[in-house]
PDB file of C-alpha atoms in Angstrom:
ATOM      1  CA  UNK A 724       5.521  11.386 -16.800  1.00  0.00           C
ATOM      2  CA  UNK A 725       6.968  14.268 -14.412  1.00  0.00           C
ATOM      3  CA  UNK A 726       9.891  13.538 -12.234  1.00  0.00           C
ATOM      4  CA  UNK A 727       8.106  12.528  -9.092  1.00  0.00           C
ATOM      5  CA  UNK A 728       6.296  10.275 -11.182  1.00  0.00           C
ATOM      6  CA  UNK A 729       9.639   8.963 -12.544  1.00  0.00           C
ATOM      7  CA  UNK A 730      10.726   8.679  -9.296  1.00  0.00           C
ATOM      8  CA  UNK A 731       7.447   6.681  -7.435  1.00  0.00           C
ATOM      9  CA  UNK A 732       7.766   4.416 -10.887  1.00  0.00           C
ATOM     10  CA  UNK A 733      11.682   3.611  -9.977  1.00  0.00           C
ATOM     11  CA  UNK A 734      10.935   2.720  -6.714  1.00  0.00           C
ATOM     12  CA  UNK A 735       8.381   0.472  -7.409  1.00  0.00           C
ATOM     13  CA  UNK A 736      10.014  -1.322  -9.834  1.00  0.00           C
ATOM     14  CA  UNK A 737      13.085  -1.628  -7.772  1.00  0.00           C
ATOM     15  CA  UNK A 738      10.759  -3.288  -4.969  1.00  0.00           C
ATOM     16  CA  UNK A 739       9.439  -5.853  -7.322  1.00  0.00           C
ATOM     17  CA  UNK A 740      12.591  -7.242  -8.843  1.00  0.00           C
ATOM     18  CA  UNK A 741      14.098  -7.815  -4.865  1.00  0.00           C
ATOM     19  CA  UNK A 742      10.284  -9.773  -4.330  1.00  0.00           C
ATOM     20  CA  UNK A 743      11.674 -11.620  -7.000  1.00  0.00           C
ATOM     21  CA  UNK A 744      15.268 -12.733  -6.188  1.00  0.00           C
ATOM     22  CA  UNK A 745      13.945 -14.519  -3.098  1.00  0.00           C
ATOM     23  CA  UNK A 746      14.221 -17.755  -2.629  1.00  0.00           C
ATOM     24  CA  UNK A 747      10.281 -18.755  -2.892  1.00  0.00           C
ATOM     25  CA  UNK A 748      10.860 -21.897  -2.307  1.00  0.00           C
ATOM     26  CA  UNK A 749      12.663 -21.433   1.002  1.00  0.00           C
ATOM     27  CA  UNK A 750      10.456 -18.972   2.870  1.00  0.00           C
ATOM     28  CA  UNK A 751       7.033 -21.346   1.364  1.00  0.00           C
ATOM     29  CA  UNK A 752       9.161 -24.326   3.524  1.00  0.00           C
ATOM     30  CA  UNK A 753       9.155 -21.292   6.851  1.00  0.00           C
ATOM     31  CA  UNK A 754       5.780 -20.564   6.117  1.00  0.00           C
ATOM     32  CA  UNK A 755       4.768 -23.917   6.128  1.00  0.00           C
ATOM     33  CA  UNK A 756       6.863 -25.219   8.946  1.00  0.00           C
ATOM     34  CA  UNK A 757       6.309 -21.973  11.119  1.00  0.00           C
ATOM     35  CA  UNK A 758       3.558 -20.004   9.935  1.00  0.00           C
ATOM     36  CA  UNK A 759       6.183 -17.079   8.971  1.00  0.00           C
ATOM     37  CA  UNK A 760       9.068 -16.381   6.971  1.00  0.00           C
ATOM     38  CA  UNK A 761      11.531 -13.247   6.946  1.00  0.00           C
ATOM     39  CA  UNK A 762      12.382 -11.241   3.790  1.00  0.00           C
ATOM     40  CA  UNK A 763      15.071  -9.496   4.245  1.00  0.00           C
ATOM     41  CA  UNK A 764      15.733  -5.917   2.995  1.00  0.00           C
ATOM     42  CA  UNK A 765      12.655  -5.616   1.100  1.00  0.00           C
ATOM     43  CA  UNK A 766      13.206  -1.790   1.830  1.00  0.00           C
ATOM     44  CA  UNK A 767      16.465   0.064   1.662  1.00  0.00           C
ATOM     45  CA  UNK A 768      16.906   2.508   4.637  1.00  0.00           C
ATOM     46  CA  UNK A 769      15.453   5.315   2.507  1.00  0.00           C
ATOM     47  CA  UNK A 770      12.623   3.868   1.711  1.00  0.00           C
ATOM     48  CA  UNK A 771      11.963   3.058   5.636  1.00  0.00           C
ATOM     49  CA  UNK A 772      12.176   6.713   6.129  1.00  0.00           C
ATOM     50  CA  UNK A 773       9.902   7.701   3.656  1.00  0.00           C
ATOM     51  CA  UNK A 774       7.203   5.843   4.663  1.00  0.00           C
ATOM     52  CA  UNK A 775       8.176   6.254   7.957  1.00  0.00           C
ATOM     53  CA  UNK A 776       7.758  10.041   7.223  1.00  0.00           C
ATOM     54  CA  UNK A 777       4.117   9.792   6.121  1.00  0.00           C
ATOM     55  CA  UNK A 778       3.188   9.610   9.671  1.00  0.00           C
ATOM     56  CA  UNK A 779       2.251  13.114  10.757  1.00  0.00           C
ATOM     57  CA  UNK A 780       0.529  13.758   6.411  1.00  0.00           C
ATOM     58  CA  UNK A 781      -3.213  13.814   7.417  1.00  0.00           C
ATOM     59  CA  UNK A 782      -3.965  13.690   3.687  1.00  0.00           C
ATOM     60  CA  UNK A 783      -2.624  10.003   3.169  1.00  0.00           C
ATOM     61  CA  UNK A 784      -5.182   8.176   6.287  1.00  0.00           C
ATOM     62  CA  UNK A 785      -8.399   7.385   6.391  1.00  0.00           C
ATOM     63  CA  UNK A 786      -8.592   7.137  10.390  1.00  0.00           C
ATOM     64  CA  UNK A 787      -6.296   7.076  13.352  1.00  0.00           C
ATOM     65  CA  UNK A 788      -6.383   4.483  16.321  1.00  0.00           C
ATOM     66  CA  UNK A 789      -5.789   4.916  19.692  1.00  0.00           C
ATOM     67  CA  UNK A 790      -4.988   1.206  20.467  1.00  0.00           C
ATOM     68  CA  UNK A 791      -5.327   1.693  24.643  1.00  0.00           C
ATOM     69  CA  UNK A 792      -8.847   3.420  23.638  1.00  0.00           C
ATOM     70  CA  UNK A 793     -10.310  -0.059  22.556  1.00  0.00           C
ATOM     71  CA  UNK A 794      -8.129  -2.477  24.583  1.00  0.00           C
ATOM     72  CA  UNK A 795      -5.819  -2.836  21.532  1.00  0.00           C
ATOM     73  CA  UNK A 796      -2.482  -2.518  23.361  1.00  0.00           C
ATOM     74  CA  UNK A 797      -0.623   1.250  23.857  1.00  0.00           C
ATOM     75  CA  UNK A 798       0.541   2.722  20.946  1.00  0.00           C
ATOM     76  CA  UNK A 799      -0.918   4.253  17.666  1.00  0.00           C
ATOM     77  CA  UNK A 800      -1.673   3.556  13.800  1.00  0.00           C
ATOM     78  CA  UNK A 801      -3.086   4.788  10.989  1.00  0.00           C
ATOM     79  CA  UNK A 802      -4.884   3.347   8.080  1.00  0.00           C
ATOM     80  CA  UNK A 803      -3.671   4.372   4.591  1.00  0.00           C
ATOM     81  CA  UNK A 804      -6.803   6.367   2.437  1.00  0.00           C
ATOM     82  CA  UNK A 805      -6.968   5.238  -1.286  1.00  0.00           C
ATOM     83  CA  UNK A 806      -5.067   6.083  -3.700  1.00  0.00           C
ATOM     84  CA  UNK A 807      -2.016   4.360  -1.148  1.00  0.00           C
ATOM     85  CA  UNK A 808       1.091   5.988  -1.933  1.00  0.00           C
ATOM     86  CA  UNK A 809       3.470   4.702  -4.246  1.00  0.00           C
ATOM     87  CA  UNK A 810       5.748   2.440  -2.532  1.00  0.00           C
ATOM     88  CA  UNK A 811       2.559   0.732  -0.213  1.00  0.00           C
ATOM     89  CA  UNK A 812       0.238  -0.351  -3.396  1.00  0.00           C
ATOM     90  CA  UNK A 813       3.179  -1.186  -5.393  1.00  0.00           C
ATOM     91  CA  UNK A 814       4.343  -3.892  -2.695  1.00  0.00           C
ATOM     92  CA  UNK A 815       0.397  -5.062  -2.368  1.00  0.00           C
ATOM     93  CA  UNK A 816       0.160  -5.797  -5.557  1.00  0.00           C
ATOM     94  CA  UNK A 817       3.464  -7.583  -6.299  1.00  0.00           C
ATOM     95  CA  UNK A 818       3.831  -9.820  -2.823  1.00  0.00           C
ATOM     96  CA  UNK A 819      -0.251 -10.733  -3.355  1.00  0.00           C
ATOM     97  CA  UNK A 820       0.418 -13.416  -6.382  1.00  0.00           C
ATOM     98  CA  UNK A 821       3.877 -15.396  -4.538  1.00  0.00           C
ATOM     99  CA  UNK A 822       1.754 -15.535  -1.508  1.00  0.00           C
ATOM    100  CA  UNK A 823      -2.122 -16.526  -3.044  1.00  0.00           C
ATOM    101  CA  UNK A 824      -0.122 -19.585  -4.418  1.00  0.00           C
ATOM    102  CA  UNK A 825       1.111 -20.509  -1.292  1.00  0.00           C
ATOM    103  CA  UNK A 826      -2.769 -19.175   0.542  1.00  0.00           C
ATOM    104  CA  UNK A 827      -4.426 -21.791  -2.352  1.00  0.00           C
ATOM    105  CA  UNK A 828      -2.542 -24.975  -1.196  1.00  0.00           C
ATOM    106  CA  UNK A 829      -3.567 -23.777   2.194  1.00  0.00           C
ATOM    107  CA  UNK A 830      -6.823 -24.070   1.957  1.00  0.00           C
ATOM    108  CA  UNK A 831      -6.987 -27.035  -0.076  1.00  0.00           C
ATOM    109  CA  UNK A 832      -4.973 -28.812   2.706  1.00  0.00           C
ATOM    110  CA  UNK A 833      -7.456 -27.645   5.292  1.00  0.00           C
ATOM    111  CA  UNK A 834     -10.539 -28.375   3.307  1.00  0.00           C
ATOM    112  CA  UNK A 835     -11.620 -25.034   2.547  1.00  0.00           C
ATOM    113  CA  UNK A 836     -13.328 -23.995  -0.899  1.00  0.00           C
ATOM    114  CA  UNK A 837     -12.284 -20.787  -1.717  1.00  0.00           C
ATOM    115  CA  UNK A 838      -9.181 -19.696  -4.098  1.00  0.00           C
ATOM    116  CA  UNK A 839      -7.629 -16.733  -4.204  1.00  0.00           C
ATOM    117  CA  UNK A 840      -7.344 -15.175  -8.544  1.00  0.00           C
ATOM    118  CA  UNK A 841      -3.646 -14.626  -9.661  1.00  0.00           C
ATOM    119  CA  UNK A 842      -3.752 -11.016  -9.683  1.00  0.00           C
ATOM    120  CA  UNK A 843      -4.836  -8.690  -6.320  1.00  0.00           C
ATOM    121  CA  UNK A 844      -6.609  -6.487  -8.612  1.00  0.00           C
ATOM    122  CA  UNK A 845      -9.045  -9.328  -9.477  1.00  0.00           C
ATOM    123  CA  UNK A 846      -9.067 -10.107  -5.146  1.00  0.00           C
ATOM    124  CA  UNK A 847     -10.699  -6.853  -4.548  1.00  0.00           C
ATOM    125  CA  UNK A 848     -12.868  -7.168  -6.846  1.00  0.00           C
ATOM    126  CA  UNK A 849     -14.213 -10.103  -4.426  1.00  0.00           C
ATOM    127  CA  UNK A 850     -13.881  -7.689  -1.650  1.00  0.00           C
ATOM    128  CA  UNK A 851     -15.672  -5.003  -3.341  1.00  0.00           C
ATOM    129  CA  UNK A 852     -18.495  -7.363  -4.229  1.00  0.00           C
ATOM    130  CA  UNK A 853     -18.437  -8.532  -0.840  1.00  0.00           C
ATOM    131  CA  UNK A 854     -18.999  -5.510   0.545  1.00  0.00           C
ATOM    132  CA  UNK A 855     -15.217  -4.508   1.991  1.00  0.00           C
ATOM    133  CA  UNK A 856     -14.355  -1.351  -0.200  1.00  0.00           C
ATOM    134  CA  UNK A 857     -11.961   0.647   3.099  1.00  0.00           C
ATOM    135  CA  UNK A 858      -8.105   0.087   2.622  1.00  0.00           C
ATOM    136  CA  UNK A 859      -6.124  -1.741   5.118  1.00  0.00           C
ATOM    137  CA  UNK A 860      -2.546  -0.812   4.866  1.00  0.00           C
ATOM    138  CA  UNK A 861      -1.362   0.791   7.768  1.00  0.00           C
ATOM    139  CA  UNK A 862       1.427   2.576   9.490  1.00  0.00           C
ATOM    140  CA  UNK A 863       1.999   1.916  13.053  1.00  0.00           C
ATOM    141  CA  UNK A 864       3.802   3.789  15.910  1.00  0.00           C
ATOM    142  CA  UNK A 865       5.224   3.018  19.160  1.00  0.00           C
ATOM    143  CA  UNK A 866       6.780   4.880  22.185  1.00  0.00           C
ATOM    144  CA  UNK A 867       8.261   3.361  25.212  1.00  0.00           C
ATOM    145  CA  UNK A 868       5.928   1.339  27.169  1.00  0.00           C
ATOM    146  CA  UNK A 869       3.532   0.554  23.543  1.00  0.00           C
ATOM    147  CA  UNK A 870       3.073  -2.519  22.748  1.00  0.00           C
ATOM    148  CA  UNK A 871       0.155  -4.619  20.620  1.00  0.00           C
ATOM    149  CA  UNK A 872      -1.825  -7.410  21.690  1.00  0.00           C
ATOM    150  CA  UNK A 873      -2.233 -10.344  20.170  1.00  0.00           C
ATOM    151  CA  UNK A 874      -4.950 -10.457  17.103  1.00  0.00           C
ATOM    152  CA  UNK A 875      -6.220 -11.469  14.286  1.00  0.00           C
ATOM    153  CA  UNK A 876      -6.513  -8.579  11.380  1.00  0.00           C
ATOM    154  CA  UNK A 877      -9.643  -9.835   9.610  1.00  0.00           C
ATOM    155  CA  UNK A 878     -12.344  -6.976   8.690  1.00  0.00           C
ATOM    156  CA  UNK A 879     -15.063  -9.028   7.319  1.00  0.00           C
ATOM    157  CA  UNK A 880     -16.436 -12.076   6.050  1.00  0.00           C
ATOM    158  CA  UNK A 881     -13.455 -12.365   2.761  1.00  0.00           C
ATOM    159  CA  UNK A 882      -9.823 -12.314   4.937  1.00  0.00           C
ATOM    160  CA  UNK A 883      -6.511 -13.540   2.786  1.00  0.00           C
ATOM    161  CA  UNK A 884      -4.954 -15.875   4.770  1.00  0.00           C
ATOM    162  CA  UNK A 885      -1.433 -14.230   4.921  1.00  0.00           C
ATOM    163  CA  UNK A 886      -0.023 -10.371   5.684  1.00  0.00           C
ATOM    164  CA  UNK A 887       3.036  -8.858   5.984  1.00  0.00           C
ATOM    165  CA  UNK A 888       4.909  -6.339   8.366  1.00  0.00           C
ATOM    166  CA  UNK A 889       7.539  -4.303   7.587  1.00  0.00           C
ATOM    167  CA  UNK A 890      10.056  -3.041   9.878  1.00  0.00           C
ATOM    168  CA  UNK A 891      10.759   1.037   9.500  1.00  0.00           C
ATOM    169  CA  UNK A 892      13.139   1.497  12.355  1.00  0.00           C
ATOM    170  CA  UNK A 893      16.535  -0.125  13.081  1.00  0.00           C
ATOM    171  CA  UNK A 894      16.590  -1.809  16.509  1.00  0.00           C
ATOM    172  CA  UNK A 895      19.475  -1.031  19.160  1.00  0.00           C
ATOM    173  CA  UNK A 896      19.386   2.219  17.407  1.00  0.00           C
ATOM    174  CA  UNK A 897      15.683   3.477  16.791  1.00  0.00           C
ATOM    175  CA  UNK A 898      14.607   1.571  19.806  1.00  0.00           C
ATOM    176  CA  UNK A 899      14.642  -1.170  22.116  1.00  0.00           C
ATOM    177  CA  UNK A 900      12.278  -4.108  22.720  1.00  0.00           C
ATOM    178  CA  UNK A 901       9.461  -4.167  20.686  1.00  0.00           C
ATOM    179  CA  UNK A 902       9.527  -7.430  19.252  1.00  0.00           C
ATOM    180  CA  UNK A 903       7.068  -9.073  17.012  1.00  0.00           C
ATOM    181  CA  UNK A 904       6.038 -12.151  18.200  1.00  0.00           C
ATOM    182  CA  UNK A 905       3.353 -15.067  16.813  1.00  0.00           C
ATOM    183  CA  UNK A 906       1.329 -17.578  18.852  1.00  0.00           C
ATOM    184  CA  UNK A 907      -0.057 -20.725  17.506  1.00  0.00           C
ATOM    185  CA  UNK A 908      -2.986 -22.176  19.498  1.00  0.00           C
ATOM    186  CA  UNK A 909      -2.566 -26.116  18.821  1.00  0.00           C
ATOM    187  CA  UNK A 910      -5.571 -28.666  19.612  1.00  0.00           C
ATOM    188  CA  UNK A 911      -5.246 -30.106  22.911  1.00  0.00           C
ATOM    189  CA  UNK A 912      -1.596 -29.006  23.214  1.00  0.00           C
ATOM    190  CA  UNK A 913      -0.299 -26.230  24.811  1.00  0.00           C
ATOM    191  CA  UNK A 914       0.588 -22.690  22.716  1.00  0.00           C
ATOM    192  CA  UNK A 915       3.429 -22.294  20.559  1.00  0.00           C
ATOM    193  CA  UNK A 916       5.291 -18.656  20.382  1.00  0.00           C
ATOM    194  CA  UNK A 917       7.597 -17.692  17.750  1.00  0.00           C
ATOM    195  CA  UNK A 918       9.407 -14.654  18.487  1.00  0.00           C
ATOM    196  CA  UNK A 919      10.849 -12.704  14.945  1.00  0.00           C
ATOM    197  CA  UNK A 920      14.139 -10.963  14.672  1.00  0.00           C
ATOM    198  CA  UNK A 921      13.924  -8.437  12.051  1.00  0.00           C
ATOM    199  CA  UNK A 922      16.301  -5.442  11.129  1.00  0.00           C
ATOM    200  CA  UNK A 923      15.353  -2.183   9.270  1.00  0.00           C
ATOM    201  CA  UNK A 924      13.645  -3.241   6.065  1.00  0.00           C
ATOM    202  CA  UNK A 925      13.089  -6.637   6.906  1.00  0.00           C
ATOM    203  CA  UNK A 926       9.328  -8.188   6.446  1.00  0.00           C
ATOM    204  CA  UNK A 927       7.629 -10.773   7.569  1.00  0.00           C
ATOM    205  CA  UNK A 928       5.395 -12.806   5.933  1.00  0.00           C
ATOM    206  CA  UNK A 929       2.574 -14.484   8.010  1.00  0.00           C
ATOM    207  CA  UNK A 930      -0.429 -16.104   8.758  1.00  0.00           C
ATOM    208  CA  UNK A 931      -3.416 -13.979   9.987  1.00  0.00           C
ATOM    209  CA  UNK A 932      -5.670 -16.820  11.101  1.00  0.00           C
ATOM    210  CA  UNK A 933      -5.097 -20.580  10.524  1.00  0.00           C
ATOM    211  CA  UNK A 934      -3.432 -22.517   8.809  1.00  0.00           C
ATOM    212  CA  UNK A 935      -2.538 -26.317   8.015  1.00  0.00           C
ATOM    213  CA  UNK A 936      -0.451 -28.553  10.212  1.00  0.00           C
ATOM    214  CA  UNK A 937       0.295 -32.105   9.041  1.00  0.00           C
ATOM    215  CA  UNK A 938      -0.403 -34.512  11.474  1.00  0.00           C
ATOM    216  CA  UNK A 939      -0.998 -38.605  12.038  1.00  0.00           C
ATOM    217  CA  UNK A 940      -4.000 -38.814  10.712  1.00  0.00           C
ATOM    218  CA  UNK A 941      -3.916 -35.960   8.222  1.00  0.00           C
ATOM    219  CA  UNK A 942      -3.727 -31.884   8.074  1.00  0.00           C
ATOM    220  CA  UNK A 943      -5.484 -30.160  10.835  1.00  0.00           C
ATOM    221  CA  UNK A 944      -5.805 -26.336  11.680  1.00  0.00           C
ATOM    222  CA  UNK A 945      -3.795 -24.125  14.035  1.00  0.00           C
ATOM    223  CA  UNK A 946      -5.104 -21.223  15.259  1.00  0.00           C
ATOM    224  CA  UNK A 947      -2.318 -17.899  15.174  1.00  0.00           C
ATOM    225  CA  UNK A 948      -2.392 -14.479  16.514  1.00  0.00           C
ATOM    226  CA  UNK A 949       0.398 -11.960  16.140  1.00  0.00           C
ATOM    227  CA  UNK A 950       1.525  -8.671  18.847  1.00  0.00           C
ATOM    228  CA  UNK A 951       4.753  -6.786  19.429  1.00  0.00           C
ATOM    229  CA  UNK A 952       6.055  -6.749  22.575  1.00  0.00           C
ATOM    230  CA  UNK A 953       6.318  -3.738  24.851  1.00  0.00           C
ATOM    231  CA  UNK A 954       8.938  -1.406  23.594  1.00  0.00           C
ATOM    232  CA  UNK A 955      11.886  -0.376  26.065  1.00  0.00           C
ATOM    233  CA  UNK A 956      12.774   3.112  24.664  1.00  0.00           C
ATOM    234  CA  UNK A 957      12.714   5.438  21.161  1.00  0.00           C
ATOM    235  CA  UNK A 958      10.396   5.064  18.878  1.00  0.00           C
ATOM    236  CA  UNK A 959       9.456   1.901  15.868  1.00  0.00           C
ATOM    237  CA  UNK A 960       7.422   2.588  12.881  1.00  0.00           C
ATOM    238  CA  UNK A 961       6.133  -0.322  11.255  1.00  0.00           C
ATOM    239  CA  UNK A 962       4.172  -0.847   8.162  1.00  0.00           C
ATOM    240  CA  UNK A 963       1.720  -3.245   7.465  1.00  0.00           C
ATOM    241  CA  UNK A 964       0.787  -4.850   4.455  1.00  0.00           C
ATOM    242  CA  UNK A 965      -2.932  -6.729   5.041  1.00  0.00           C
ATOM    243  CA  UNK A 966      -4.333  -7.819   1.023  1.00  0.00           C
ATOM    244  CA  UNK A 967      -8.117  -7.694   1.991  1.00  0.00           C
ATOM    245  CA  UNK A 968     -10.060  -4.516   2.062  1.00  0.00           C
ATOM    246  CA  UNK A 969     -12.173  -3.663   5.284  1.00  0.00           C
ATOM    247  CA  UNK A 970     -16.342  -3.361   5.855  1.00  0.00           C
TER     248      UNK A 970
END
């Protein structure tokens, strides 16, 4: 193994064991009260930058959005290419199996058949079968007066019910506004917004499209879309972590 390899391996590694000194148990309870639950300082401040840094690389994205050309919002990302460096793949693969756990009592609260295998390798193979071989990791970028309207990150018929943002940039000091904010569309009752405080290297955890509510007479679904508000001045890098492969 050269050094660069020695070094990609390190940082890897170092990212799993902090995935594993949360408290699981506390951020399932946030996910399952709120629909979202903050990790903090998954990244160190170098490890923001780096990824951060990939930005302007051509050779590490498949594409590049425009989000005011398709009525996305204002601002820009791009969508990590296969092999995804390092850092990315190695946080894929070691968030997927703490949150399919939590995805698979999901979905057999809200009636729905499908479970998610232990191991994200084994979860694109689904995808692949299915059809969704294009990588969705992504690396997002916003100048004053960006922001992202709410959505829904699916990409095809197979979507794992949770994602994760990381934040690159440090608020108050990187940039202003910009906050990343959740709606939850709740049967006959009006919208609930959660709005997320997150420093540099925090993530979020979240829900990309429903998820179970226990009510009077049972669980029922809530609908949830995520954004970022418009950003005031400088510039935030974000990166997002989405487990499903596109069409």
């Amino acid at each position: 193994m050269n050094a660069d390899a020695r070094v990609a391996a390190s940082l890897v590694e170092a990212a799993r064991t902090r995935i594993a000194t949360y408290d699981w148990s506390a951020l399932t309870a946030e996910l399952d009260g709120f629909g979202c639950a903050v990790m903090e300082k998954l990244l160190s401040p170098e490890e923001c930058r780096q990824i951060a840094g990939l930005h302007t690389d051509e050779k590490h994205f498949r594409s590049h959005i425009h989000m005011a050309r398709h009525g996305f919002g204002k601002g820009e990302y791009r969508y990590f290419r296969y092999p995804l460096p390092d850092l990315v793949g190695g946080l894929r693969g070691a968030l997927y199996p703490r949150l399919a756990e939590i995805a698979n009592r999901w979905n057999e609260r809200m009636g729905i058949a499908m479970r998610y295998p232990a191991t994200h390798g084994a979860f694109l193979d689904q995808c692949r079968a299915a059809g969704q071989v294009r990588p969705t990791p992504l690396l997002l970028q916003y100048m004053p007066g960006d922001f992202n309207c709410l959505h829904q990150d699916l990409y095809g018929d197979l979507a794992f019910p949770l994602q994760v943002a990381i934040l690159l940039s440090e608020p108050g000091e990187d940039f202003t506004g910009g906050e990343f904010a959740l709606t939850e569309q709740r049967p006959r009752m009006q919208s609930r917004v959660e709005v997320v405080p997150l420093r540099q290297g925090d993530a979020v955890a979240f829900a990309v499209h429903n998820r179970p509510v226990q009510g009077t007479k049972g669980n029922y679904r809530v609908n949830l879309r995520h954004g970022v508000s418009r950003l005031r001045s400088g510039m935030r890098h974000t990166v997002g972590i989405i487990f499903h492969d596109a069409k």
